[in-house]
Amino acid sequence: MTGEPEIEAVVRGLTKAQERAVRTLTVPDGGGKWPARHALVDKGLLHPFPRHAFTDLAHAVRQHLLRHPQGKE
């Protein structure tokens, strides 16, 4: 089980693009997709290639973000 302090630390470290990917559970695509995907993998939010599915931590972070619509506070 992931604790709220860990989730809040991950949220504080997200860029706007990473936050958007987690909020929408959409794997980055298009130009610049690989650095964005690697950053999400490094933060434990996305499983590595070839699977590219969001992790349980990503789902917990998403729930936190949905409860706090202003994002990082």
PDB file of C-alpha atoms in Angstrom:
ATOM      1  CA  MET A   1       0.000   0.000   0.000  1.00  0.00           C
ATOM      2  CA  THR A   2       1.284   3.434  -0.924  1.00  0.00           C
ATOM      3  CA  GLY A   3       1.126   6.120   1.727  1.00  0.00           C
ATOM      4  CA  GLU A   4      -0.159   9.653   1.307  1.00  0.00           C
ATOM      5  CA  PRO A   5       3.283  11.239   1.989  1.00  0.00           C
ATOM      6  CA  GLU A   6       4.805   9.196  -0.861  1.00  0.00           C
ATOM      7  CA  ILE A   7       1.950  10.155  -3.183  1.00  0.00           C
ATOM      8  CA  GLU A   8       2.276  13.841  -2.284  1.00  0.00           C
ATOM      9  CA  ALA A   9       6.034  13.683  -2.954  1.00  0.00           C
ATOM     10  CA  VAL A  10       5.394  12.187  -6.395  1.00  0.00           C
ATOM     11  CA  VAL A  11       2.751  14.844  -7.137  1.00  0.00           C
ATOM     12  CA  ARG A  12       5.171  17.648  -6.192  1.00  0.00           C
ATOM     13  CA  GLY A  13       7.748  16.207  -8.612  1.00  0.00           C
ATOM     14  CA  LEU A  14       5.458  16.018 -11.638  1.00  0.00           C
ATOM     15  CA  THR A  15       5.788  18.356 -14.585  1.00  0.00           C
ATOM     16  CA  LYS A  16       2.575  19.691 -16.115  1.00  0.00           C
ATOM     17  CA  ALA A  17       2.848  17.190 -18.973  1.00  0.00           C
ATOM     18  CA  GLN A  18       3.416  14.286 -16.577  1.00  0.00           C
ATOM     19  CA  GLU A  19       0.490  15.411 -14.426  1.00  0.00           C
ATOM     20  CA  ARG A  20      -1.733  15.550 -17.512  1.00  0.00           C
ATOM     21  CA  ALA A  21      -0.659  12.030 -18.548  1.00  0.00           C
ATOM     22  CA  VAL A  22      -1.457  10.633 -15.096  1.00  0.00           C
ATOM     23  CA  ARG A  23      -4.764  12.526 -14.788  1.00  0.00           C
ATOM     24  CA  THR A  24      -5.936  11.156 -18.135  1.00  0.00           C
ATOM     25  CA  LEU A  25      -4.073   7.823 -17.936  1.00  0.00           C
ATOM     26  CA  THR A  26      -2.780   8.499 -21.432  1.00  0.00           C
ATOM     27  CA  VAL A  27       0.693   7.304 -22.395  1.00  0.00           C
ATOM     28  CA  PRO A  28       2.603  10.222 -23.971  1.00  0.00           C
ATOM     29  CA  ASP A  29       2.750  10.017 -27.753  1.00  0.00           C
ATOM     30  CA  GLY A  30       4.071  12.141 -30.584  1.00  0.00           C
ATOM     31  CA  GLY A  31       7.170  14.295 -30.505  1.00  0.00           C
ATOM     32  CA  GLY A  32       9.087  13.959 -27.267  1.00  0.00           C
ATOM     33  CA  LYS A  33       7.222  10.845 -26.205  1.00  0.00           C
ATOM     34  CA  TRP A  34      10.298   8.854 -25.204  1.00  0.00           C
ATOM     35  CA  PRO A  35      11.710  11.328 -22.652  1.00  0.00           C
ATOM     36  CA  ALA A  36       8.207  11.738 -21.209  1.00  0.00           C
ATOM     37  CA  ARG A  37       7.659   7.989 -21.016  1.00  0.00           C
ATOM     38  CA  HIS A  38      11.099   7.399 -19.472  1.00  0.00           C
ATOM     39  CA  ALA A  39      10.401  10.069 -16.822  1.00  0.00           C
ATOM     40  CA  LEU A  40       7.129   8.346 -15.901  1.00  0.00           C
ATOM     41  CA  VAL A  41       8.905   4.968 -15.720  1.00  0.00           C
ATOM     42  CA  ASP A  42      11.675   6.473 -13.554  1.00  0.00           C
ATOM     43  CA  LYS A  43       9.046   7.835 -11.136  1.00  0.00           C
ATOM     44  CA  GLY A  44       7.389   4.420 -10.913  1.00  0.00           C
ATOM     45  CA  LEU A  45       4.224   5.590 -12.663  1.00  0.00           C
ATOM     46  CA  LEU A  46       4.513   3.632 -15.899  1.00  0.00           C
ATOM     47  CA  HIS A  47       5.676   0.069 -16.526  1.00  0.00           C
ATOM     48  CA  PRO A  48       8.650  -0.081 -18.894  1.00  0.00           C
ATOM     49  CA  PHE A  49       8.522  -1.042 -22.553  1.00  0.00           C
ATOM     50  CA  PRO A  50       6.841  -2.956 -24.097  1.00  0.00           C
ATOM     51  CA  ARG A  51       3.934  -2.901 -21.705  1.00  0.00           C
ATOM     52  CA  HIS A  52       3.591   0.849 -21.022  1.00  0.00           C
ATOM     53  CA  ALA A  53       0.696   0.415 -18.614  1.00  0.00           C
ATOM     54  CA  PHE A  54       0.205   2.711 -15.652  1.00  0.00           C
ATOM     55  CA  THR A  55       1.233   1.306 -12.259  1.00  0.00           C
ATOM     56  CA  ASP A  56      -0.755   1.101  -9.033  1.00  0.00           C
ATOM     57  CA  LEU A  57       1.209   4.139  -7.837  1.00  0.00           C
ATOM     58  CA  ALA A  58       0.026   6.093 -10.901  1.00  0.00           C
ATOM     59  CA  HIS A  59      -3.572   5.196 -10.094  1.00  0.00           C
ATOM     60  CA  ALA A  60      -3.089   6.341  -6.493  1.00  0.00           C
ATOM     61  CA  VAL A  61      -1.502   9.601  -7.691  1.00  0.00           C
ATOM     62  CA  ARG A  62      -4.380  10.076 -10.136  1.00  0.00           C
ATOM     63  CA  GLN A  63      -6.926   9.667  -7.323  1.00  0.00           C
ATOM     64  CA  HIS A  64      -5.015  12.265  -5.303  1.00  0.00           C
ATOM     65  CA  LEU A  65      -4.973  14.662  -8.260  1.00  0.00           C
ATOM     66  CA  LEU A  66      -8.698  14.190  -8.851  1.00  0.00           C
ATOM     67  CA  ARG A  67      -9.409  14.953  -5.175  1.00  0.00           C
ATOM     68  CA  HIS A  68      -7.244  18.099  -5.413  1.00  0.00           C
ATOM     69  CA  PRO A  69      -8.211  19.739  -8.728  1.00  0.00           C
ATOM     70  CA  GLN A  70      -5.688  22.561  -8.286  1.00  0.00           C
ATOM     71  CA  GLY A  71      -2.933  19.972  -8.606  1.00  0.00           C
ATOM     72  CA  LYS A  72       0.242  20.794  -6.740  1.00  0.00           C
ATOM     73  CA  GLU A  73      -0.528  22.968  -3.741  1.00  0.00           C
TER      74      GLU A  73
END
